[in-house]
CSV table of C-alpha atoms in Angstrom, one decimal:
chain,number,residue,atom,x,y,z
X,1,MET,CA,148.0,51.7,91.2
X,2,ALA,CA,148.8,54.8,92.7
X,3,ARG,CA,147.8,55.7,96.4
X,4,THR,CA,146.0,59.5,96.3
X,5,ILE,CA,146.4,61.5,99.9
X,6,VAL,CA,144.8,64.9,100.5
X,7,VAL,CA,145.7,66.9,102.6
X,8,THR,CA,143.0,69.1,104.1
X,9,SER,CA,142.0,70.5,107.3
X,10,GLY,CA,139.2,73.2,106.7
X,11,LYS,CA,141.2,75.7,108.8
X,12,GLY,CA,143.5,77.7,107.4
X,13,GLY,CA,147.5,78.2,108.6
X,14,VAL,CA,147.4,74.9,110.3
X,15,GLY,CA,150.7,72.9,108.4
X,16,LYS,CA,148.7,72.1,105.9
X,17,THR,CA,151.4,72.9,102.7
X,18,THR,CA,154.1,71.6,105.5
X,19,THR,CA,153.2,68.6,106.0
X,20,SER,CA,152.6,68.3,102.4
X,21,ALA,CA,155.8,69.2,101.6
X,22,SER,CA,157.6,66.7,104.2
X,23,PHE,CA,155.4,64.0,103.7
X,24,ALA,CA,156.3,64.0,100.0
X,25,MET,CA,159.3,63.9,100.9
X,26,GLY,CA,159.8,61.3,103.4
X,27,LEU,CA,158.1,58.8,101.1
X,28,ALA,CA,160.4,59.9,98.2
X,29,LEU,CA,163.6,60.1,100.5
X,30,ARG,CA,162.4,56.4,100.6
X,31,GLY,CA,162.6,55.4,97.4
X,32,HIS,CA,158.7,55.6,96.3
X,33,ARG,CA,158.2,57.4,93.1
X,34,THR,CA,156.1,60.6,94.7
X,35,ALA,CA,154.3,63.5,93.0
X,36,VAL,CA,152.8,66.1,95.5
X,37,VAL,CA,150.1,69.0,93.5
X,38,ASP,CA,149.1,72.0,94.8
X,39,PHE,CA,145.5,72.6,94.5
X,40,ASP,CA,145.5,76.5,96.1
X,41,VAL,CA,145.2,78.1,92.6
X,42,GLY,CA,146.1,81.6,92.7
X,43,LEU,CA,147.7,81.2,96.4
X,44,ARG,CA,150.8,79.2,95.5
X,45,ASN,CA,153.1,78.0,98.4
X,46,LEU,CA,154.0,75.3,97.5
X,47,ASP,CA,156.5,75.9,95.1
X,48,LEU,CA,158.0,78.2,97.7
X,49,ILE,CA,158.4,75.6,100.1
X,50,MET,CA,159.3,72.7,98.1
X,51,GLY,CA,162.1,76.0,97.0
X,52,CYS,CA,161.1,75.6,93.2
X,53,GLU,CA,159.7,78.4,92.6
X,54,ARG,CA,162.3,79.6,90.6
X,55,ARG,CA,162.0,77.4,87.4
X,56,VAL,CA,157.8,76.9,86.9
X,57,VAL,CA,156.8,77.7,84.0
X,58,TYR,CA,153.4,75.2,83.5
X,59,ASP,CA,151.0,74.8,86.0
X,60,LEU,CA,148.6,72.4,87.6
X,61,VAL,CA,145.7,74.4,85.4
X,62,ASN,CA,147.8,74.8,81.6
X,63,VAL,CA,147.8,71.0,82.5
X,64,ILE,CA,143.9,70.7,82.8
X,65,HIS,CA,143.2,73.0,79.9
X,66,GLY,CA,145.5,70.8,77.5
X,67,ASP,CA,148.0,73.8,77.1
X,68,ALA,CA,150.2,72.1,78.4
X,69,ASN,CA,151.3,67.8,79.5
X,70,LEU,CA,152.3,66.6,83.0
X,71,ASN,CA,156.0,66.0,81.7
X,72,GLN,CA,155.5,69.5,80.9
X,73,ALA,CA,154.7,71.1,84.1
X,74,LEU,CA,156.2,68.7,86.6
X,75,ILE,CA,159.3,69.7,88.4
X,76,ARG,CA,161.8,67.1,89.5
X,77,ASP,CA,162.9,67.6,92.7
X,78,LYS,CA,166.7,69.0,93.2
X,79,ARG,CA,167.6,67.0,96.6
X,80,CYS,CA,165.4,63.6,95.4
X,81,ASP,CA,164.4,62.5,92.2
X,82,GLN,CA,162.3,60.3,93.1
X,83,LEU,CA,160.4,63.2,94.2
X,84,TYR,CA,158.2,66.0,91.0
X,85,ILE,CA,156.1,68.8,91.9
X,86,LEU,CA,152.8,70.4,90.1
X,87,PRO,CA,152.7,73.8,90.9
X,88,ALA,CA,149.1,75.8,91.4
X,89,SER,CA,148.7,78.7,89.1
X,90,GLN,CA,149.2,81.9,90.5
X,91,THR,CA,147.5,84.0,88.2
X,92,ARG,CA,144.2,81.8,87.8
X,93,ASP,CA,142.0,81.0,90.6
X,94,LYS,CA,139.5,78.2,91.9
X,95,ASP,CA,136.8,78.3,89.5
X,96,ALA,CA,139.7,77.2,86.5
X,97,LEU,CA,139.6,73.8,88.0
X,98,THR,CA,137.1,71.2,86.9
X,99,GLN,CA,136.0,67.5,88.2
X,100,ASP,CA,136.8,65.9,85.0
X,101,GLY,CA,139.6,67.7,84.2
X,102,VAL,CA,141.6,67.0,87.8
X,103,GLY,CA,140.3,63.2,87.3
X,104,ARG,CA,142.1,62.9,84.0
X,105,MET,CA,145.3,64.6,85.0
X,106,LEU,CA,145.2,61.6,88.2
X,107,ASP,CA,145.0,59.2,85.9
X,108,ASP,CA,148.0,60.4,84.2
X,109,LEU,CA,149.9,60.6,87.7
X,110,ALA,CA,148.7,57.6,88.8
X,111,LYS,CA,150.7,55.9,85.7
X,112,GLU,CA,153.9,57.1,86.8
X,113,PHE,CA,153.5,57.4,90.5
X,114,ASP,CA,153.2,55.2,93.7
X,115,TYR,CA,151.6,57.8,95.2
X,116,ILE,CA,150.2,61.3,94.6
X,117,VAL,CA,149.6,63.9,97.7
X,118,CYS,CA,147.0,66.4,97.5
X,119,ASP,CA,148.1,70.1,99.2
X,120,SER,CA,144.0,70.9,99.8
X,121,PRO,CA,143.6,74.7,100.3
X,122,ALA,CA,142.0,75.8,103.4
X,123,GLY,CA,137.6,75.7,103.7
X,124,ILE,CA,135.3,74.1,101.7
X,125,GLU,CA,134.6,74.8,98.7
X,126,LYS,CA,135.1,74.0,95.8
X,127,GLY,CA,139.5,74.2,96.1
X,128,ALA,CA,139.3,72.2,98.8
X,129,LEU,CA,136.3,69.2,97.1
X,130,MET,CA,138.5,69.3,94.2
X,131,ALA,CA,141.6,68.5,96.2
X,132,MET,CA,139.5,65.7,98.2
X,133,TYR,CA,137.7,64.5,95.9
X,134,PHE,CA,139.8,61.3,94.6
X,135,ALA,CA,141.2,60.6,97.4
X,136,ASP,CA,142.4,57.4,99.2
X,137,ASP,CA,143.5,57.9,102.0
X,138,ALA,CA,143.4,61.9,103.9
X,139,ILE,CA,145.5,63.8,106.8
X,140,VAL,CA,143.6,65.5,108.7
X,141,VAL,CA,145.9,68.4,109.8
X,142,THR,CA,144.2,70.1,112.9
X,143,ASN,CA,145.9,72.4,115.8
X,144,PRO,CA,145.5,71.6,119.3
X,145,GLU,CA,142.9,74.7,119.4
X,146,VAL,CA,139.4,74.6,119.5
X,147,SER,CA,138.1,76.7,116.3
X,148,SER,CA,140.9,74.0,114.0
X,149,VAL,CA,139.3,70.7,116.0
X,150,ARG,CA,135.4,72.2,115.1
X,151,ASP,CA,136.8,72.7,111.5
X,152,SER,CA,138.9,69.4,110.9
X,153,ASP,CA,135.7,67.5,112.5
X,154,ARG,CA,133.7,69.5,109.1
X,155,MET,CA,136.2,68.2,107.3
X,156,LEU,CA,135.7,65.0,108.2
X,157,GLY,CA,132.2,65.1,107.6
X,158,ILE,CA,132.4,66.2,103.9
X,159,LEU,CA,135.0,63.9,103.3
X,160,ALA,CA,132.2,61.2,104.3
X,161,SER,CA,129.8,62.2,102.1
X,162,LYS,CA,131.4,64.0,99.5
X,163,SER,CA,134.2,62.8,97.7
X,164,ARG,CA,133.9,59.6,95.3
X,165,ARG,CA,134.5,56.4,97.2
X,166,ALA,CA,132.1,58.3,99.5
X,167,GLU,CA,129.3,58.8,96.3
X,168,ALA,CA,129.8,55.8,94.9
X,169,GLY,CA,129.9,53.5,98.0
X,170,GLN,CA,133.0,52.4,97.9
X,171,GLU,CA,135.6,51.8,100.9
X,172,PRO,CA,135.3,55.5,102.7
X,173,ILE,CA,138.3,57.5,102.5
X,174,ARG,CA,141.3,56.2,105.2
X,175,GLU,CA,141.8,59.6,107.5
X,176,TYR,CA,144.3,60.2,109.7
X,177,LEU,CA,144.2,62.3,112.7
X,178,LEU,CA,147.7,64.8,112.2
X,179,LEU,CA,148.4,67.1,115.0
X,180,THR,CA,150.5,70.1,114.6
X,181,ARG,CA,151.7,72.8,116.6
X,182,TYR,CA,152.0,70.7,119.6
X,183,SER,CA,153.3,72.3,122.6
X,184,ALA,CA,154.1,69.3,125.4
X,185,LYS,CA,154.7,72.0,128.3
X,186,ARG,CA,151.7,74.1,127.2
X,187,VAL,CA,149.5,71.0,127.5
X,188,LYS,CA,151.0,70.5,130.5
X,189,LEU,CA,149.9,73.7,132.0
X,190,GLY,CA,146.2,72.8,131.2
X,191,GLU,CA,147.1,75.5,128.8
X,192,MET,CA,146.4,73.9,125.3
X,193,LEU,CA,144.1,70.9,124.8
X,194,SER,CA,145.8,67.5,124.8
X,195,VAL,CA,145.9,64.7,121.9
X,196,GLU,CA,143.7,62.7,124.2
X,197,ASP,CA,141.0,66.4,124.5
X,198,VAL,CA,141.4,66.1,120.3
X,199,GLN,CA,140.9,63.0,120.7
X,200,GLU,CA,137.8,63.4,122.0
X,201,ILE,CA,136.3,64.7,119.8
X,202,LEU,CA,137.5,63.8,116.7
X,203,SER,CA,138.1,60.0,117.2
X,204,LEU,CA,140.3,59.7,114.1
X,205,HIS,CA,143.7,57.3,114.0
X,206,LEU,CA,146.2,58.9,114.9
X,207,LEU,CA,149.2,59.2,112.2
X,208,GLY,CA,151.3,62.0,114.3
X,209,VAL,CA,152.1,64.7,116.6
X,210,ILE,CA,154.2,67.6,114.7
X,211,PRO,CA,156.1,70.0,118.2
X,212,GLU,CA,155.6,73.9,117.2
X,213,SER,CA,159.4,74.3,116.1
X,214,PRO,CA,161.3,76.7,115.3
X,215,SER,CA,163.0,75.2,112.5
X,216,VAL,CA,160.1,75.3,110.5
X,217,LEU,CA,159.5,78.3,109.9
X,218,THR,CA,163.2,77.4,109.1
X,219,SER,CA,163.0,75.2,106.6
X,220,SER,CA,160.5,77.2,104.9
X,221,ASN,CA,162.6,80.3,104.7
X,222,SER,CA,165.1,78.8,102.5
X,223,GLY,CA,163.0,76.0,100.3
X,224,ALA,CA,163.5,72.9,101.7
X,225,PRO,CA,160.9,70.6,104.1
X,226,VAL,CA,161.7,70.3,107.3
X,227,VAL,CA,161.8,66.1,107.7
X,228,LEU,CA,165.4,66.9,105.7
X,229,ASP,CA,166.3,68.4,109.0
X,230,LYS,CA,167.7,65.6,110.9
X,231,ILE,CA,168.7,67.1,114.1
X,232,SER,CA,165.1,69.1,114.5
X,233,ASP,CA,162.2,67.9,116.4
X,234,ALA,CA,159.9,68.9,113.8
X,235,GLY,CA,161.9,67.3,110.9
X,236,GLN,CA,161.9,63.7,112.6
X,237,ALA,CA,158.5,63.7,114.1
X,238,TYR,CA,158.0,64.0,110.3
X,239,GLU,CA,159.8,61.3,109.2
X,240,ASP,CA,158.3,59.2,112.4
X,241,VAL,CA,154.6,59.9,110.6
X,242,VAL,CA,156.1,58.7,107.0
X,243,ALA,CA,156.9,55.7,108.6
X,244,ARG,CA,153.4,55.0,110.6
X,245,TYR,CA,151.9,55.9,107.1
X,246,LEU,CA,154.2,52.8,105.6
X,247,GLY,CA,153.4,50.5,108.7
X,248,GLU,CA,156.4,51.2,111.0
X,249,ASP,CA,154.8,50.9,114.2
X,250,ARG,CA,156.9,54.3,115.9
X,251,PRO,CA,155.6,55.2,119.7
X,252,GLN,CA,154.9,58.6,119.4
X,253,ARG,CA,157.9,61.3,120.8
X,254,PHE,CA,156.8,64.6,121.3
X,255,VAL,CA,153.3,64.2,123.2
X,256,GLU,CA,155.3,64.1,126.7
X,257,ARG,CA,157.2,67.1,128.1
X,258,GLU,CA,161.6,65.9,127.3
X,259,LYS,CA,163.1,65.6,130.6
X,260,LYS,CA,166.5,68.0,130.2
X,261,GLY,CA,169.6,66.5,131.5
X,262,LEU,CA,171.7,69.1,134.2
X,263,PHE,CA,173.7,70.2,131.1
X,264,GLY,CA,170.3,71.5,129.0
X,265,ARG,CA,169.1,72.7,132.4
X,266,LEU,CA,171.6,75.0,132.4
X,267,PHE,CA,172.0,76.0,129.6
X,268,GLY,CA,168.7,75.2,127.9
X,269,GLY,CA,166.0,77.4,126.6
U,1,MET,CA,84.9,87.4,119.4
U,2,GLN,CA,81.0,88.3,117.7
U,3,ALA,CA,79.7,84.7,116.2
U,4,ALA,CA,79.2,85.6,112.0
U,5,PRO,CA,76.0,85.9,111.7
U,6,THR,CA,73.6,83.6,110.2
U,7,TYR,CA,71.4,82.9,107.7
U,8,ARG,CA,68.2,80.5,107.0
U,9,ILE,CA,67.1,79.5,103.3
U,10,PRO,CA,63.5,79.0,103.2
U,11,GLN,CA,63.1,75.7,103.1
U,12,PRO,CA,59.6,74.4,101.6
U,13,VAL,CA,58.1,72.4,103.9
U,14,THR,CA,57.7,68.7,103.6
U,15,ALA,CA,57.2,66.1,106.9
U,16,LEU,CA,59.9,63.7,105.8
U,17,ASP,CA,63.1,63.4,104.0
U,18,ILE,CA,64.7,60.3,102.1
U,19,LYS,CA,68.7,60.1,101.7
U,20,ALA,CA,70.8,56.5,101.1
U,21,THR,CA,72.7,55.6,103.8
U,22,THR,CA,74.9,52.3,104.7
U,23,LEU,CA,73.7,49.9,107.2
U,24,THR,CA,75.7,47.4,109.2
U,25,ALA,CA,74.3,44.7,110.6
U,26,PRO,CA,75.1,40.5,111.2
U,27,VAL,CA,74.4,38.1,108.9
U,28,ILE,CA,72.9,34.6,110.4
U,29,PHE,CA,74.0,32.1,107.8
U,30,LEU,CA,71.5,29.2,108.2
U,31,HIS,CA,72.9,25.7,107.8
U,32,ILE,CA,70.2,23.9,108.6
U,33,GLY,CA,65.5,24.3,108.0
U,34,HIS,CA,64.9,23.1,111.4
U,35,LEU,CA,63.6,25.9,113.4
U,36,GLY,CA,64.0,24.3,116.7
U,37,GLN,CA,67.4,23.8,116.4
U,38,ILE,CA,68.1,27.4,115.2
U,39,ALA,CA,66.0,28.5,118.0
U,40,SER,CA,68.8,26.8,120.7
U,41,ASP,CA,71.9,27.5,119.1
U,42,LEU,CA,70.5,30.7,118.7
U,43,ALA,CA,70.0,31.4,122.3
U,44,ALA,CA,72.8,30.0,122.7
U,45,ARG,CA,75.5,32.0,121.0
U,46,ILE,CA,72.8,35.8,122.2
U,47,ALA,CA,73.8,34.2,125.2
U,48,THR,CA,77.6,35.0,125.3
U,49,SER,CA,76.7,38.7,124.9
U,50,PRO,CA,73.1,39.7,125.2
U,51,GLU,CA,73.4,43.0,125.4
U,52,PHE,CA,75.4,42.8,121.7
U,53,PHE,CA,72.5,41.1,119.7
U,54,ARG,CA,68.6,42.9,121.7
U,55,ASN,CA,67.4,44.9,118.7
U,56,VAL,CA,69.6,44.6,116.6
U,57,PRO,CA,68.4,44.2,113.2
U,58,VAL,CA,69.2,41.2,111.4
U,59,ILE,CA,70.9,39.8,107.7
U,60,VAL,CA,69.9,36.2,107.5
U,61,ASP,CA,71.4,34.7,104.8
U,62,ILE,CA,70.1,31.4,103.5
U,63,SER,CA,72.6,30.7,100.2
U,64,ARG,CA,74.7,27.5,102.5
U,65,LEU,CA,71.0,25.5,102.7
U,66,GLN,CA,70.6,22.0,100.8
U,67,ALA,CA,68.4,22.7,98.0
U,68,ASP,CA,65.6,20.2,99.1
U,69,ASP,CA,65.6,22.1,102.7
U,70,THR,CA,62.5,24.8,103.6
U,71,VAL,CA,62.2,27.2,105.3
U,72,ASP,CA,59.0,28.5,107.0
U,73,PHE,CA,59.7,32.6,107.0
U,74,VAL,CA,56.9,33.2,109.3
U,75,ALA,CA,58.1,31.1,112.0
U,76,LEU,CA,61.5,32.1,111.0
U,77,ALA,CA,60.9,35.9,111.8
U,78,GLU,CA,58.6,34.8,115.1
U,79,LEU,CA,61.5,33.0,116.3
U,80,LEU,CA,63.9,35.8,115.8
U,81,ARG,CA,61.4,38.3,117.6
U,82,GLN,CA,60.9,36.0,121.0
U,83,GLN,CA,65.2,36.5,121.1
U,84,GLN,CA,64.7,40.1,121.0
U,85,LEU,CA,66.1,40.5,117.2
U,86,VAL,CA,64.7,42.7,114.1
U,87,PRO,CA,64.1,40.5,110.9
U,88,LEU,CA,65.3,42.8,108.4
U,89,ALA,CA,66.1,40.7,105.0
U,90,VAL,CA,67.0,37.6,103.3
U,91,ARG,CA,70.2,36.9,101.9
U,92,GLY,CA,70.3,34.4,99.0
U,93,ALA,CA,67.3,34.0,98.0
U,94,HIS,CA,66.4,33.0,93.8
U,95,GLY,CA,63.1,32.1,91.7
U,96,ALA,CA,60.0,31.0,93.7
U,97,LEU,CA,61.6,30.8,96.7
U,98,ARG,CA,62.0,35.1,96.7
U,99,ALA,CA,57.9,35.4,96.1
U,100,ARG,CA,58.0,33.5,99.3
U,101,VAL,CA,60.7,35.4,101.3
U,102,GLU,CA,58.6,38.1,100.3
U,103,ALA,CA,55.6,37.2,101.9
U,104,ALA,CA,56.5,36.6,104.6
U,105,HIS,CA,56.9,40.5,105.1
U,106,TRP,CA,61.2,40.2,104.5
U,107,ALA,CA,63.2,42.8,102.0
U,108,VAL,CA,65.1,40.6,99.3
U,109,LEU,CA,68.5,41.3,99.3
U,110,SER,CA,69.8,40.7,96.1
U,111,ASP,CA,73.2,38.6,95.3
U,112,GLU,CA,75.4,41.9,94.2
U,113,ALA,CA,74.6,42.8,98.1
U,114,MET,CA,76.4,39.7,98.8
U,115,ARG,CA,79.7,41.2,98.8
U,116,GLY,CA,80.6,42.4,102.2
U,117,GLU,CA,80.3,46.0,102.7
U,118,PRO,CA,83.5,48.0,102.4
U,119,ALA,CA,84.6,48.9,105.8
U,120,ALA,CA,84.4,52.3,107.4
U,121,ARG,CA,87.0,54.4,105.2
U,122,ALA,CA,88.9,55.4,108.3
U,123,PRO,CA,92.9,56.7,107.0
U,124,ALA,CA,95.0,54.6,106.3
U,125,PRO,CA,97.5,54.6,109.7
U,126,ARG,CA,100.5,55.8,108.9
U,127,SER,CA,102.8,53.4,109.4
U,128,ALA,CA,105.8,54.5,111.6
U,129,GLY,CA,108.7,54.5,109.8
U,130,ALA,CA,111.5,51.8,111.2
U,131,THR,CA,113.5,53.1,113.9
U,132,ARG,CA,117.0,54.6,112.4
U,133,VAL,CA,120.1,53.2,113.5
U,134,ILE,CA,123.9,55.5,113.3
U,135,THR,CA,126.5,53.5,113.9
U,136,GLN,CA,129.2,56.1,112.9
U,137,PRO,CA,130.0,59.4,114.2
U,138,VAL,CA,128.1,61.7,113.2
U,139,ARG,CA,130.1,65.5,111.9
U,140,SER,CA,130.0,69.0,112.3
U,141,GLY,CA,127.7,70.2,109.9
U,142,GLN,CA,125.4,66.5,109.4
U,143,THR,CA,122.2,67.1,109.4
U,144,ILE,CA,119.9,63.5,110.7
U,145,TYR,CA,116.3,63.8,110.0
U,146,ALA,CA,114.8,60.7,110.9
U,147,ALA,CA,111.1,61.3,109.1
U,148,ASP,CA,108.2,58.8,111.0
U,149,SER,CA,110.0,57.3,113.6
U,150,ASP,CA,112.4,57.3,116.7
U,151,LEU,CA,116.4,58.0,116.1
U,152,ILE,CA,119.6,56.0,117.6
U,153,VAL,CA,122.4,57.3,117.7
U,154,LEU,CA,125.2,55.0,118.8
U,155,ALA,CA,128.4,57.1,118.4
U,156,PRO,CA,129.8,60.5,119.6
U,157,VAL,CA,127.9,63.9,118.2
U,158,SER,CA,130.1,66.4,117.5
U,159,PRO,CA,129.2,70.1,118.1
U,160,GLY,CA,128.1,71.9,114.7
U,161,ALA,CA,125.3,68.3,114.5
U,162,GLU,CA,122.1,68.0,114.1
U,163,LEU,CA,119.6,65.0,115.1
U,164,ILE,CA,116.4,65.8,113.7
U,165,ALA,CA,113.7,62.6,114.2
U,166,ASP,CA,109.4,63.1,114.4
U,167,GLY,CA,110.0,60.9,117.4
U,168,HIS,CA,112.1,60.2,120.4
U,169,ILE,CA,116.2,60.6,119.6
U,170,HIS,CA,118.5,58.1,121.5
U,171,VAL,CA,122.7,59.0,122.1
U,172,TYR,CA,124.1,55.8,123.9
U,173,GLY,CA,127.8,58.4,124.0
U,174,SER,CA,128.4,62.0,124.4
U,175,LEU,CA,125.9,64.6,122.5
U,176,ARG,CA,127.5,67.5,121.7
U,177,GLY,CA,125.5,69.4,119.2
U,178,ARG,CA,121.4,69.4,118.7
U,179,ALA,CA,119.1,67.1,119.4
U,180,LEU,CA,115.2,67.9,118.1
U,181,ALA,CA,112.6,65.2,118.8
U,182,GLY,CA,108.6,65.6,117.6
U,183,VAL,CA,109.9,68.2,115.2
U,184,ARG,CA,106.1,67.8,113.9
U,185,GLY,CA,104.7,67.9,117.1
U,186,ASN,CA,104.5,64.8,118.7
U,187,ALA,CA,104.9,66.7,122.6
U,188,ALA,CA,105.4,63.0,123.7
U,189,SER,CA,108.9,62.7,122.6
U,190,ARG,CA,111.5,62.8,124.3
U,191,ILE,CA,115.1,62.8,124.3
U,192,PHE,CA,117.8,59.7,126.1
U,193,CYS,CA,121.6,61.1,126.0
U,194,HIS,CA,124.5,59.2,127.8
U,195,ASP,CA,127.0,61.8,127.5
U,196,PHE,CA,124.8,65.3,127.6
U,197,ARG,CA,126.2,68.4,126.5
U,198,ALA,CA,124.6,69.6,123.6
U,199,GLU,CA,124.7,73.3,122.7
U,200,LEU,CA,120.9,73.2,122.3
U,201,VAL,CA,118.1,70.7,122.9
U,202,ALA,CA,114.4,70.1,121.9
U,203,VAL,CA,110.9,68.5,122.0
U,204,ALA,CA,108.2,69.5,119.9
U,205,GLY,CA,109.8,73.0,119.4
U,206,THR,CA,110.0,73.8,122.9
U,207,TYR,CA,113.8,74.1,123.3
U,208,ARG,CA,116.5,75.1,126.2
U,209,VAL,CA,120.1,75.8,124.4
U,210,ASN,CA,123.3,75.2,127.4
U,211,GLU,CA,123.5,77.8,128.5
U,212,ASN,CA,120.8,77.3,130.7
U,213,PHE,CA,120.9,73.8,131.7
U,214,ALA,CA,121.8,73.2,135.0
U,215,ALA,CA,126.1,72.2,135.5
U,216,ALA,CA,125.2,68.9,137.4
U,217,GLN,CA,123.7,67.6,134.3
U,218,LEU,CA,126.6,68.2,132.1
U,219,GLY,CA,128.3,65.6,131.4
U,220,SER,CA,126.0,62.9,132.4
U,221,ALA,CA,123.1,60.9,131.5
U,222,VAL,CA,119.7,62.5,130.9
U,223,GLN,CA,116.1,61.9,129.7
U,224,ILE,CA,114.6,65.5,128.4
U,225,TYR,CA,110.7,65.5,128.0
U,226,LEU,CA,107.8,67.9,128.6
U,227,ASP,CA,105.7,68.2,131.1
U,228,ALA,CA,102.8,70.4,130.1
U,229,ASN,CA,105.1,73.0,128.4
U,230,ASP,CA,108.1,73.3,130.8
U,231,MET,CA,111.4,71.4,129.8
U,232,ILE,CA,111.9,68.0,131.6
U,233,ILE,CA,115.7,67.3,132.2
U,234,GLU,CA,115.9,64.2,134.6
U,235,PRO,CA,118.8,61.8,135.7
U,236,LEU,CA,118.3,58.4,133.2
U,237,TYR,CA,119.3,55.6,135.7
U,238,HIS,CA,117.0,56.1,139.0
U,239,GLY,CA,119.5,56.5,141.9
U,240,SER,CA,121.4,58.4,139.4
U,241,LYS,CA,122.9,61.6,141.2
U,242,LEU,CA,122.6,64.9,139.0
């Protein structure tokens, strides 16, 4: 049976789509058959970040309304044949989603995939609720910044009460914290919330810390998930995240400011 | 404010009016008809609380007497008056016995009167609900309302969360949201908090916002209650510094 993971936040622009792309790619690179689904109907981004925007024929809304089946809509990634993308519609909006339709679509996906990553839109209305309703796990993407922490906290309350698992009284959604756009330097200067500050409010299992990195912009401009950039700090951090999710014990690498060697200080930024 | 004018409806002039009432009176159940023993046993019982029995109308119930046991009802009435009780009625007298009781100037209560009188109809006390205990973090946007009871929270309360109770509120952790105790008017309600960082606290409608807390109170263990209409926020543990 497939595991359904929602990547959510409440706050917009914190790194949900970036995370969905890299997390799904990371799972697929390890041999797990993975589908990543864009739930941001009307503001579709996942296809851009994945670099498949020129191959979109059918989308999530087409599948839900029966205009196309899953096989017609799913796009296989050119870099990893275990990874498939189901893009959102750009011409419709979130009202086109129905809970039954989404449920049936996820059930069909579950027959063929090991992991289903749902990229949630921002907010707490229908689109976000649809994306998280059927989830088994939730990655709550948070920036170390007060309004993002407040919105993530709100989203946690909703995950605990409005998911199918909550309504059916089943084991609750497993919640993970992913801290993104983290700057160890600014934390040290006291300008930015630290991991401990965030955990004091959210009290969640920490899945990982993704450092603020120019490689994220470079990757999205070239239509590649940043996890493929093995040299970049963000890419390596996402690789650690996937490993931890699958049960490996990896130390947090980007929380402390790395000490630069002599050459780094002379020539580095 | 002027008193509303009163109007007197003219009443016919009579000397008396008769209405029904219910009466609660002690019942003396006789086991033996022997007057001497009745007198001494009665005296012993009255001696335990004489004021309670002084001039009290009593009903004598003879249903527990043996069939062949006879009672002189005239002498019984006199015996009771000597002990400063007022003989009112006899209960449990049937057939020929009724005539003898009436001849001795006692009232006779029917068997229907054997049913106990209903207790004075007091409104059923509102049973206090079991105290609600919350063990999971209370997240922003969540509202917990403990109706008719106290509320105990054993986890952090996030900013934007609301705790509401008709009784007391205890937070054994960080309170960063709102806490409203005694919302239906119970001014004796209190808020107890281990790590006080609330956005707003209220007791029975009297409230204070975070901006108006003393800086020293934040982050400490406090209790909050009303003294008249003033909100008091003081250290929870004696001797701890505020």
